[in-house]
Amino acid sequence: MFTGNKYIYLLLIFKISVLKEVLPKFNSTFSIDCVLFGFDEGELKILLIERNEEPFKDWWALPGNLVEENESLDQSATRILHELTGLSDIYMEQYYTFGDVNRHPQGRVVSIAYYALLRLGGDKVVKPISNYAKQAYWINVKDLPKLAFDHQQIFEKGMEKIMRRIKHQPIAFELLPEKFTLTQLQNVYEVILNKKLDKRNFRKKMLSFGVLRDLNEKQYGVSFRAATLYKFDKRKYAKLFSKEISF
Amino acid sequence: MFTGNKYIYLLLIFKISVLKEVLPKFNSTFSIDCVLFGFDEGELKILLIERNEEPFKDWWALPGNLVEENESLDQSATRILHELTGLSDIYMEQYYTFGDVNRHPQGRVVSIAYYALLRLGGDKVVKPISNYAKQAYWINVKDLPKLAFDHQQIFEKGMEKIMRRIKHQPIAFELLPEKFTLTQLQNVYEVILNKKLDKRNFRKKMLSFGVLRDLNEKQYGVSFRAATLYKFDKRKYAKLFSKEISF
DNA sequence: TTACTTAGTGTAAAAAATACACGCTATATT
DNA sequence: AATATAGCGTGTATTTTTTACACTAAGTAA
């Protein structure tokens, strides 16, 4: 059957083998690494995985993956987040690209870093799924283990980023459940900015922006006096964007 | 001569053709694009080249080039700036990575964008050098032509970046000659922020930071009253970094 | 000498940021 | 039922920062 087309047949086989040899290099040149921030039990946490593959097998690392050929960076970040957490519709932001020659021991891999802010606790607990990881855990940012690759650096830059961003944009709300108390909100600011804030001044300023809706509703099931619940009013973003909020 | 090895001969030819087809793709997967800001004659300008190669031959574009395999992104940006302008020791900052699938018509090229601030005019005129460009010009940011690729978007994001940065970091000084007048400094702020500032309030605030050294020296060779020259005191950065400067 | 152009200066009012302490109230305990 | 507990919620005075605003001074050119 192939007698007349021997050449072509062999060439096809060969083509496939060459492509297999070269394309993986191509495919492995970008990756996305994600710093997923979550707020739970008064602590700021990030999602870390325990690697199950070389290099850095058994090390802790930021979740990440390779970018595929037919997806944009943002799409890739969204996909990777979904694969890891099952979550969709989470706002992720690209914040820096790490491209030192030897950052990956197996070749040149440039990594584009994204962060996202997730609501933890409550009914929306994030159950990480992953095939290249043994396990995934939420770990307090003040108590991080040693990380694989240059992930320590990637984390630190992400942390700096949200410290700056929280003064300009209402990102704190993304870490809280839909209904929250002012004390919880203040906790988010305190943990991210890493300093104590004055309760009265905090409340005065926050309420003055007019982006909080008093729900006329109280916490339920807490010991001691229940606090009023608030909701974030998304239509009134603009005012917070325009100016630095100093605490 | 090749009778016994016809297959191998053909396969070799084929291998070369396949590699040529695939490897350039690999090499071309990252590029650096630079937004080089300069301040001259009271105007904020950027360096644009007129392309002399396909794709987008004859279009205006941001200067940029491919990242080589043995250099980090920062090194690559520094090299590309040097090749284009002959300048060294210029601080460049990476600010965003553009990776839409179809941003480059000839394949997947992810571009890491950097900006730099340069002193124009005086004796330090930048003479751009380039081999893939017909010419390079400094063009007022308020009067930009249509740009190749997604370079309009890259420029806009860079512009936003320096608008925000100038409120936190003393980048204005990098656009001015070593000795400058307060009016020139105010001009830089006005052009970048795109609004008029009050002269007295501007001077009061700037001087209050204590980062300006009065040189007890006047402008020379100007029509009309000569202004006092100042110099930026680099040791006193910190104060400006810590807080937003509002104008 | 005059006309012109830019340099250089101060104050008052408004707004924003800061510092600071105690009574309230819902729950848990006895 | 009384009491202890622990987080909730509130106001004012002071200081600092921001804003608005207009004229005189000095040097150049004709």
Coordinates of C-alpha atoms (C1' of nucleotides) in Angstrom, one line a residue:
Chain A
M1 CA 0.0 0.0 0.0
F2 CA 2.8 2.4 0.9
T3 CA 5.3 1.2 -1.7
G4 CA 4.8 4.1 -4.0
N5 CA 4.8 6.6 -1.1
K6 CA 7.6 5.2 1.0
Y7 CA 9.3 8.5 1.2
I8 CA 6.4 10.4 2.3
Y9 CA 5.5 7.8 4.9
L10 CA 8.9 7.9 6.4
L11 CA 9.0 11.7 6.2
L12 CA 5.8 11.9 8.1
I13 CA 7.1 9.7 10.9
F14 CA 10.2 11.8 11.0
K15 CA 8.3 15.0 11.0
I16 CA 6.4 13.8 14.0
S17 CA 9.5 12.9 15.9
V18 CA 11.2 16.2 15.2
L19 CA 8.2 18.1 16.2
K20 CA 8.0 16.2 19.4
E21 CA 11.6 17.0 20.1
V22 CA 11.3 20.7 19.5
L23 CA 7.8 21.7 20.4
P24 CA 8.0 20.8 24.1
K25 CA 10.8 23.4 24.4
F26 CA 8.5 25.9 22.7
N27 CA 5.6 25.0 25.0
S28 CA 7.6 25.3 28.1
T29 CA 8.9 28.7 27.7
F30 CA 6.1 30.6 29.5
S31 CA 4.4 29.7 32.7
I32 CA 1.9 31.4 34.9
D33 CA 2.5 31.4 38.7
C34 CA -0.4 32.5 40.9
V35 CA -0.3 34.0 44.3
L36 CA -3.8 33.3 45.6
F37 CA -4.6 35.4 48.7
G38 CA -7.3 34.4 51.1
F39 CA -8.4 35.8 54.4
D40 CA -9.6 33.4 57.1
E41 CA -9.7 33.4 60.8
G42 CA -8.2 36.9 60.9
E43 CA -5.2 35.8 58.9
L44 CA -4.0 36.5 55.4
K45 CA -3.1 33.2 53.7
I46 CA -1.8 32.1 50.4
L47 CA -2.4 28.8 48.6
L48 CA 0.8 26.6 48.4
I49 CA 1.2 23.2 46.8
E50 CA 3.6 20.5 47.8
R51 CA 5.2 19.4 44.5
N52 CA 5.1 15.8 43.4
E53 CA 7.4 16.1 40.4
E54 CA 11.0 17.0 39.7
P55 CA 12.5 19.5 39.9
F56 CA 11.9 20.5 43.5
K57 CA 9.9 17.4 44.3
D58 CA 8.5 17.6 47.8
W59 CA 9.1 21.3 48.0
W60 CA 6.5 23.9 48.6
A61 CA 5.7 26.1 45.7
L62 CA 3.2 28.6 44.3
P63 CA 0.6 27.0 42.1
G64 CA 1.3 27.5 38.4
N65 CA 1.4 25.9 35.0
L66 CA 2.5 26.3 31.5
V67 CA 0.7 28.6 29.1
E68 CA -0.8 26.9 26.1
E69 CA -0.4 28.0 22.6
N70 CA -3.9 29.1 21.9
E71 CA -4.6 31.1 25.0
S72 CA -3.8 34.6 26.1
L73 CA -1.9 35.1 29.4
D74 CA -5.1 36.2 31.1
Q75 CA -7.0 33.3 29.8
S76 CA -4.3 31.0 30.9
A77 CA -4.3 32.5 34.4
T78 CA -8.0 32.0 34.6
R79 CA -7.8 28.4 33.4
I80 CA -5.0 27.6 35.9
L81 CA -6.9 29.1 38.8
H82 CA -10.0 27.1 37.8
E83 CA -8.1 23.9 37.5
L84 CA -6.6 24.4 40.9
T85 CA -9.6 25.7 42.9
G86 CA -12.6 25.0 40.8
L87 CA -13.4 28.7 41.0
S88 CA -14.4 31.0 38.1
D89 CA -15.2 34.6 37.9
I90 CA -12.3 35.6 40.1
Y91 CA -10.5 38.8 39.2
M92 CA -6.8 38.1 38.7
E93 CA -4.2 40.7 38.0
Q94 CA -0.9 40.3 36.3
Y95 CA 1.8 42.1 38.2
Y96 CA 5.3 41.1 37.1
T97 CA 7.2 38.8 34.9
F98 CA 10.2 36.9 36.1
G99 CA 12.8 35.9 33.5
D100 CA 16.2 35.3 35.0
V101 CA 18.1 32.8 32.9
N102 CA 18.5 30.2 35.6
R103 CA 15.3 30.6 37.5
H104 CA 14.2 27.1 36.3
P105 CA 16.8 24.4 36.5
Q106 CA 15.5 22.6 33.4
G107 CA 15.7 25.4 30.9
R108 CA 14.5 28.9 30.1
V109 CA 11.1 29.4 31.6
V110 CA 9.8 32.9 31.8
S111 CA 7.0 33.2 34.4
I112 CA 4.3 35.7 34.4
A113 CA 2.9 36.2 37.9
Y114 CA -0.7 36.9 38.8
Y115 CA -2.4 37.4 42.0
A116 CA -6.0 36.9 43.0
L117 CA -8.0 37.6 46.1
L118 CA -10.4 34.9 47.3
R119 CA -13.1 34.6 49.9
L120 CA -12.3 31.7 52.2
G121 CA -14.3 30.2 55.0
G122 CA -18.1 30.2 55.1
D123 CA -19.7 28.0 52.5
K124 CA -17.2 28.9 49.8
V125 CA -14.3 26.9 51.1
V126 CA -11.8 26.4 48.3
K127 CA -10.9 22.8 47.8
P128 CA -7.7 22.8 45.7
I129 CA -7.5 20.2 42.9
S130 CA -4.2 19.3 41.3
N131 CA -2.4 16.5 39.6
Y132 CA 1.2 17.6 39.9
A133 CA 0.9 18.3 43.6
K134 CA 0.7 16.0 46.5
Q135 CA -1.4 18.4 48.5
A136 CA -2.4 22.1 48.6
Y137 CA -2.8 24.1 51.8
W138 CA -3.7 27.6 52.8
I139 CA -0.7 29.0 54.7
N140 CA -0.4 32.2 56.7
V141 CA 1.8 34.6 54.9
K142 CA 3.6 35.2 58.2
D143 CA 4.6 31.6 58.4
L144 CA 5.7 30.5 55.0
P145 CA 8.1 27.6 54.4
K146 CA 11.0 27.8 52.0
L147 CA 9.7 27.8 48.5
A148 CA 10.8 26.2 45.2
F149 CA 12.4 28.1 42.3
D150 CA 12.3 31.9 42.8
H151 CA 8.8 31.7 44.3
Q152 CA 9.8 33.5 47.5
Q153 CA 10.7 36.5 45.3
I154 CA 7.4 36.1 43.4
F155 CA 5.4 36.1 46.6
E156 CA 7.2 39.1 48.0
K157 CA 6.6 41.2 44.9
G158 CA 2.9 40.2 45.0
M159 CA 2.6 41.1 48.7
E160 CA 4.1 44.5 48.0
K161 CA 1.7 44.9 45.2
I162 CA -1.4 44.3 47.3
M163 CA 0.0 46.5 50.1
R164 CA 0.1 49.4 47.6
R165 CA -3.2 48.5 45.9
I166 CA -5.3 48.3 49.0
K167 CA -4.7 52.0 49.5
H168 CA -6.2 52.8 46.1
Q169 CA -8.7 50.2 45.3
P170 CA -11.3 48.4 47.3
I171 CA -9.6 45.0 47.2
A172 CA -10.3 44.3 50.8
F173 CA -13.9 43.5 50.0
E174 CA -12.8 40.7 47.7
L175 CA -11.3 38.8 50.6
L176 CA -14.4 39.0 52.7
P177 CA -17.8 37.2 52.5
E178 CA -20.6 39.3 51.0
K179 CA -21.8 40.3 54.4
F180 CA -19.2 41.4 56.8
T181 CA -18.7 43.6 59.9
L182 CA -16.6 46.7 60.1
T183 CA -14.2 44.9 62.5
Q184 CA -13.6 42.2 59.9
L185 CA -13.0 44.8 57.3
Q186 CA -10.5 46.6 59.6
N187 CA -8.8 43.2 60.2
V188 CA -8.1 42.8 56.5
Y189 CA -6.5 46.2 56.3
E190 CA -4.5 45.6 59.4
V191 CA -3.2 42.3 58.2
I192 CA -2.3 43.5 54.7
L193 CA -0.7 46.8 55.9
N194 CA 0.8 45.0 58.8
K195 CA -0.1 47.6 61.4
K196 CA -2.8 48.5 63.9
L197 CA -5.4 51.0 63.0
D198 CA -7.5 53.2 65.1
K199 CA -11.1 51.8 65.3
R200 CA -12.9 55.1 65.3
N201 CA -10.9 56.7 62.6
F202 CA -11.1 53.6 60.5
R203 CA -14.9 53.5 60.7
K204 CA -15.3 57.2 60.1
K205 CA -13.2 57.1 57.0
M206 CA -14.7 53.9 55.6
L207 CA -18.3 55.0 56.1
S208 CA -17.4 58.4 54.6
F209 CA -16.7 56.9 51.2
G210 CA -20.3 55.8 51.0
V211 CA -19.5 52.4 49.5
L212 CA -20.8 50.4 52.4
R213 CA -24.5 49.5 52.7
D214 CA -25.8 49.0 56.2
L215 CA -27.9 45.8 56.0
N216 CA -29.8 46.4 59.2
E217 CA -28.8 42.9 60.1
K218 CA -26.7 41.5 62.8
Q219 CA -24.2 38.7 63.0
Y220 CA -25.8 35.5 64.1
G221 CA -24.4 32.8 66.3
V222 CA -21.5 34.7 67.8
S223 CA -20.7 34.8 71.5
F224 CA -21.1 38.2 72.9
R225 CA -22.6 41.2 71.3
A226 CA -23.4 40.8 67.6
A227 CA -22.1 43.4 65.2
T228 CA -23.9 45.1 62.3
L229 CA -23.4 43.5 58.9
Y230 CA -22.5 45.6 55.9
K231 CA -22.3 45.0 52.2
F232 CA -20.0 46.6 49.6
D233 CA -21.8 48.8 47.1
K234 CA -20.0 48.2 43.8
R235 CA -21.6 51.1 42.0
K236 CA -19.6 53.5 44.1
Y237 CA -16.1 52.2 43.3
A238 CA -14.9 55.4 41.6
K239 CA -14.4 57.6 44.6
L240 CA -12.1 55.1 46.2
F241 CA -10.0 54.7 43.0
S242 CA -9.3 58.4 42.7
K243 CA -7.4 59.0 45.8
E244 CA -5.0 57.4 48.1
I245 CA -6.5 56.2 51.4
S246 CA -4.1 56.8 54.2
F247 CA -4.4 55.0 57.5
Chain B
M1 CA 27.3 9.2 -4.3
F2 CA 24.0 9.4 -2.5
T3 CA 22.4 6.4 -4.1
G4 CA 22.6 4.2 -1.1
N5 CA 21.7 6.9 1.3
K6 CA 18.9 8.5 -0.5
Y7 CA 16.6 8.3 2.4
I8 CA 19.0 9.7 4.9
Y9 CA 19.9 12.5 2.5
L10 CA 16.3 13.5 2.0
L11 CA 15.6 13.2 5.7
L12 CA 18.5 15.5 6.5
I13 CA 17.2 18.1 4.1
F14 CA 13.8 17.7 5.6
K15 CA 15.1 17.9 9.1
I16 CA 16.7 21.2 8.3
S17 CA 13.6 22.6 6.8
V18 CA 11.5 21.6 9.8
L19 CA 13.9 23.0 12.2
K20 CA 14.0 26.3 10.4
E21 CA 10.3 26.3 10.5
V22 CA 10.0 25.6 14.2
L23 CA 13.1 27.1 15.8
P24 CA 12.6 30.7 14.9
K25 CA 9.2 30.4 16.6
F26 CA 11.0 29.3 19.7
N27 CA 13.5 32.1 19.5
S28 CA 10.9 34.7 18.8
T29 CA 8.7 33.9 21.7
F30 CA 9.8 36.8 24.0
S31 CA 10.4 40.3 23.0
I32 CA 11.1 43.5 24.9
D33 CA 9.3 46.6 23.9
C34 CA 10.5 49.9 25.3
V35 CA 8.6 53.1 26.0
L36 CA 11.4 55.7 26.2
F37 CA 10.1 58.9 27.7
G38 CA 12.0 62.1 27.2
F39 CA 11.2 65.7 28.1
D40 CA 12.2 68.5 25.7
E41 CA 11.0 71.9 24.9
G42 CA 8.3 71.6 27.5
E43 CA 6.9 68.5 25.9
L44 CA 6.8 64.8 26.9
K45 CA 8.0 62.7 24.1
I46 CA 8.6 59.1 23.3
L47 CA 11.0 57.4 20.9
L48 CA 9.4 55.8 17.9
I49 CA 10.9 54.0 15.0
E50 CA 9.7 53.7 11.5
R51 CA 9.9 50.0 10.7
N52 CA 11.9 48.8 7.7
E53 CA 10.8 45.2 7.9
E54 CA 7.7 43.1 7.6
P55 CA 5.3 42.8 9.3
F56 CA 4.1 46.4 9.6
K57 CA 6.8 47.7 7.3
D58 CA 6.7 51.5 7.1
W59 CA 4.6 51.7 10.3
W60 CA 5.6 53.5 13.4
A61 CA 6.4 51.3 16.4
L62 CA 8.0 51.2 19.8
P63 CA 11.6 50.2 19.7
G64 CA 12.0 46.6 20.8
N65 CA 13.8 43.4 20.1
L66 CA 13.9 39.7 20.9
V67 CA 15.3 38.4 24.1
E68 CA 18.3 36.2 23.7
E69 CA 18.6 32.9 25.3
N70 CA 21.4 33.8 27.7
E71 CA 20.2 37.0 29.1
S72 CA 17.7 37.9 31.7
L73 CA 14.8 40.2 30.9
D74 CA 16.4 43.2 32.6
Q75 CA 19.7 42.5 30.9
S76 CA 17.9 42.3 27.6
A77 CA 16.1 45.6 28.1
T78 CA 19.4 47.3 29.0
R79 CA 21.0 45.9 25.9
I80 CA 18.2 46.9 23.6
L81 CA 18.2 50.4 25.0
H82 CA 21.9 50.6 24.5
E83 CA 21.7 49.4 20.9
L84 CA 19.0 51.9 20.1
T85 CA 20.3 55.0 21.9
G86 CA 23.9 54.3 22.8
L87 CA 23.0 55.1 26.4
S88 CA 24.0 53.0 29.4
D89 CA 23.2 53.4 33.1
I90 CA 19.6 54.3 32.5
Y91 CA 17.1 53.0 35.0
M92 CA 14.4 50.9 33.2
E93 CA 11.4 49.4 34.8
Q94 CA 9.4 46.5 33.7
Y95 CA 5.7 47.3 33.9
Y96 CA 3.6 44.8 32.1
T97 CA 3.6 41.7 29.8
F98 CA 1.5 41.5 26.7
G99 CA 0.6 38.1 25.6
D100 CA -2.6 38.0 23.4
V101 CA -2.4 35.1 21.1
N102 CA -2.7 37.2 17.9
R103 CA -0.8 40.3 18.9
H104 CA 2.0 39.4 16.4
P105 CA 0.8 38.3 13.0
Q106 CA 3.7 35.8 12.5
G107 CA 3.3 33.7 15.6
R108 CA 3.1 33.7 19.3
V109 CA 5.3 36.5 20.6
V110 CA 4.9 37.5 24.2
S111 CA 6.3 41.0 24.8
I112 CA 7.6 42.3 28.1
A113 CA 7.3 46.1 28.3
Y114 CA 9.7 48.4 29.9
Y115 CA 9.8 52.1 30.3
A116 CA 12.8 54.4 30.8
L117 CA 13.1 58.1 31.5
L118 CA 15.8 60.0 29.6
R119 CA 17.3 63.5 29.6
L120 CA 16.9 65.0 26.2
G121 CA 18.2 68.3 24.9
G122 CA 21.4 70.0 26.1
D123 CA 24.6 68.1 25.2
K124 CA 23.0 64.7 25.9
V125 CA 21.0 64.5 22.7
V126 CA 20.0 60.9 22.1
K127 CA 20.9 59.8 18.5
P128 CA 19.0 56.6 18.0
I129 CA 20.8 53.8 16.1
S130 CA 18.9 50.9 14.6
N131 CA 19.2 48.4 11.8
Y132 CA 15.6 47.3 11.4
A133 CA 14.3 50.8 11.4
K134 CA 14.4 53.5 8.7
Q135 CA 14.5 56.2 11.2
A136 CA 13.8 57.0 14.8
Y137 CA 12.2 60.2 16.1
W138 CA 11.2 61.7 19.4
I139 CA 7.5 62.4 19.1
N140 CA 5.2 64.3 21.5
V141 CA 2.9 61.9 23.3
K142 CA 0.0 64.1 22.5
D143 CA 0.6 63.7 18.8
L144 CA 1.3 60.1 18.2
P145 CA 0.7 58.4 14.9
K146 CA -1.0 55.0 14.6
L147 CA 1.3 52.3 15.9
A148 CA 2.1 48.8 14.7
F149 CA 1.1 45.6 16.6
D150 CA -0.6 46.4 20.0
H151 CA 1.9 49.2 20.6
Q152 CA -0.8 51.8 21.2
Q153 CA -2.0 49.7 24.1
I154 CA 1.6 49.2 25.4
F155 CA 2.2 52.9 25.3
E156 CA -1.0 53.7 27.1
K157 CA -0.3 51.3 29.9
G158 CA 3.2 52.8 30.3
M159 CA 1.8 56.3 30.3
E160 CA -0.7 55.3 33.1
K161 CA 2.2 53.8 35.0
I162 CA 4.3 57.0 35.1
M163 CA 1.3 59.1 35.9
R164 CA 0.9 57.0 39.0
R165 CA 4.6 56.7 39.7
I166 CA 5.3 60.4 39.6
K167 CA 3.1 60.8 42.7
H168 CA 5.3 58.4 44.7
Q169 CA 8.7 58.6 43.3
P170 CA 11.0 61.4 42.2
I171 CA 11.0 60.3 38.6
A172 CA 10.6 63.8 37.3
F173 CA 14.2 64.5 38.0
E174 CA 15.3 61.8 35.6
L175 CA 13.7 63.7 32.7
L176 CA 15.6 66.9 33.5
P177 CA 19.2 68.0 33.1
E178 CA 21.2 67.9 36.3
K179 CA 20.6 71.6 36.9
F180 CA 17.1 72.7 36.4
T181 CA 14.7 75.5 37.5
L182 CA 11.6 75.0 39.5
T183 CA 9.5 76.1 36.6
Q184 CA 11.0 73.3 34.5
L185 CA 10.3 70.8 37.2
Q186 CA 6.7 72.0 37.4
N187 CA 6.4 71.6 33.7
V188 CA 7.3 68.0 33.9
Y189 CA 4.6 67.4 36.5
E190 CA 2.1 69.3 34.5
V191 CA 2.8 67.4 31.3
I192 CA 2.8 64.0 32.9
L193 CA -0.3 64.6 35.0
N194 CA -1.9 66.5 32.2
K195 CA -3.1 69.4 34.3
K196 CA -2.1 72.9 35.4
L197 CA -0.6 73.3 38.9
D198 CA -0.5 76.3 41.1
K199 CA 3.0 77.8 41.1
R200 CA 3.2 78.8 44.7
N201 CA 1.7 75.6 46.1
F202 CA 4.0 73.5 43.8
R203 CA 7.1 75.3 45.0
K204 CA 6.1 75.2 48.6
K205 CA 5.6 71.5 48.5
M206 CA 8.6 70.6 46.4
L207 CA 10.9 72.6 48.6
S208 CA 9.3 71.2 51.8
F209 CA 10.6 67.7 50.8
G210 CA 14.1 68.9 51.2
V211 CA 15.4 67.0 48.2
L212 CA 16.3 70.1 46.2
R213 CA 19.6 71.8 46.6
D214 CA 19.7 75.5 45.7
L215 CA 22.9 75.9 43.6
N216 CA 23.1 79.7 44.1
E217 CA 23.4 79.9 40.4
K218 CA 21.2 81.4 37.7
Q219 CA 20.2 80.3 34.3
Y220 CA 22.5 81.8 31.6
G221 CA 21.6 83.0 28.2
V222 CA 17.9 83.3 28.5
S223 CA 15.8 86.2 27.5
F224 CA 14.2 87.9 30.5
R225 CA 14.8 87.2 34.1
A226 CA 17.0 84.2 34.8
A227 CA 15.7 81.7 37.3
T228 CA 17.6 80.0 40.1
L229 CA 19.0 76.6 39.3
Y230 CA 18.5 73.6 41.6
K231 CA 19.9 70.1 41.8
F232 CA 18.2 66.9 43.0
D233 CA 19.7 65.6 46.3
K234 CA 19.6 61.8 45.8
R235 CA 20.3 61.0 49.4
K236 CA 16.9 62.3 50.5
Y237 CA 14.8 60.0 48.3
A238 CA 13.1 58.2 51.2
K239 CA 10.6 60.9 52.2
L240 CA 9.1 61.1 48.8
F241 CA 8.7 57.4 48.5
S242 CA 6.7 57.0 51.6
K243 CA 3.7 59.1 50.8
E244 CA 1.5 60.1 47.9
I245 CA 2.2 63.5 46.7
S246 CA -1.1 65.2 45.7
F247 CA -1.2 68.2 43.4
Chain C
dT1 C1' 13.5 104.8 29.3
dT2 C1' 10.0 101.9 28.5
dA3 C1' 7.8 97.7 27.5
dC4 C1' 7.8 93.0 28.2
dT5 C1' 8.2 88.5 30.2
dT6 C1' 9.2 85.3 33.6
dA7 C1' 10.7 84.8 38.6
dG8 C1' 9.5 84.7 43.1
dT9 C1' 6.7 85.3 47.3
dG10 C1' 2.6 84.7 51.9
dT11 C1' -1.6 84.2 54.1
dA12 C1' -6.1 82.8 55.3
dA13 C1' -9.7 79.3 54.9
dA14 C1' -11.1 74.6 54.3
dA15 C1' -10.4 69.9 54.5
dA16 C1' -8.2 65.9 56.2
dA17 C1' -5.7 63.2 59.6
dT18 C1' -4.8 62.1 64.1
dA19 C1' -5.2 61.1 69.0
dC20 C1' -7.9 59.6 72.5
dA21 C1' -11.7 56.5 76.4
dC22 C1' -15.8 54.8 77.9
dG23 C1' -20.7 53.2 78.0
dC24 C1' -23.5 49.6 75.4
dT25 C1' -25.3 45.2 74.6
dA26 C1' -25.8 40.4 73.7
dT27 C1' -24.3 36.2 75.4
dA28 C1' -22.5 32.8 78.8
dT29 C1' -22.0 31.5 83.4
dT30 C1' -23.4 30.6 87.9
Chain D
dA1 C1' -32.0 36.3 88.2
dA2 C1' -27.8 38.3 88.7
dT3 C1' -23.3 38.9 87.1
dA4 C1' -19.2 38.6 84.3
dT5 C1' -17.4 38.9 79.8
dA6 C1' -15.9 40.5 75.4
dG7 C1' -16.5 42.7 71.4
dC8 C1' -19.5 46.7 69.6
dG9 C1' -20.1 51.5 68.7
dT10 C1' -19.5 56.3 69.3
dG11 C1' -17.5 62.3 69.3
dT12 C1' -14.5 66.0 69.9
dA13 C1' -10.5 68.7 69.9
dT14 C1' -5.9 69.4 67.8
dT15 C1' -2.7 69.2 64.3
dT16 C1' -1.5 68.8 59.7
dT17 C1' -2.3 69.3 54.9
dT18 C1' -4.4 71.2 51.0
dT19 C1' -6.3 74.7 48.5
dA20 C1' -7.2 79.3 46.6
dC21 C1' -5.6 83.5 45.3
dA22 C1' -2.5 88.4 43.0
dC23 C1' 1.1 91.3 43.1
dT24 C1' 6.1 93.0 43.0
dA25 C1' 10.9 92.0 41.5
dA26 C1' 14.4 91.4 38.1
dG27 C1' 16.4 91.0 33.9
dT28 C1' 16.1 91.6 28.6
dA29 C1' 15.1 93.9 24.4
dA30 C1' 13.9 97.6 21.7

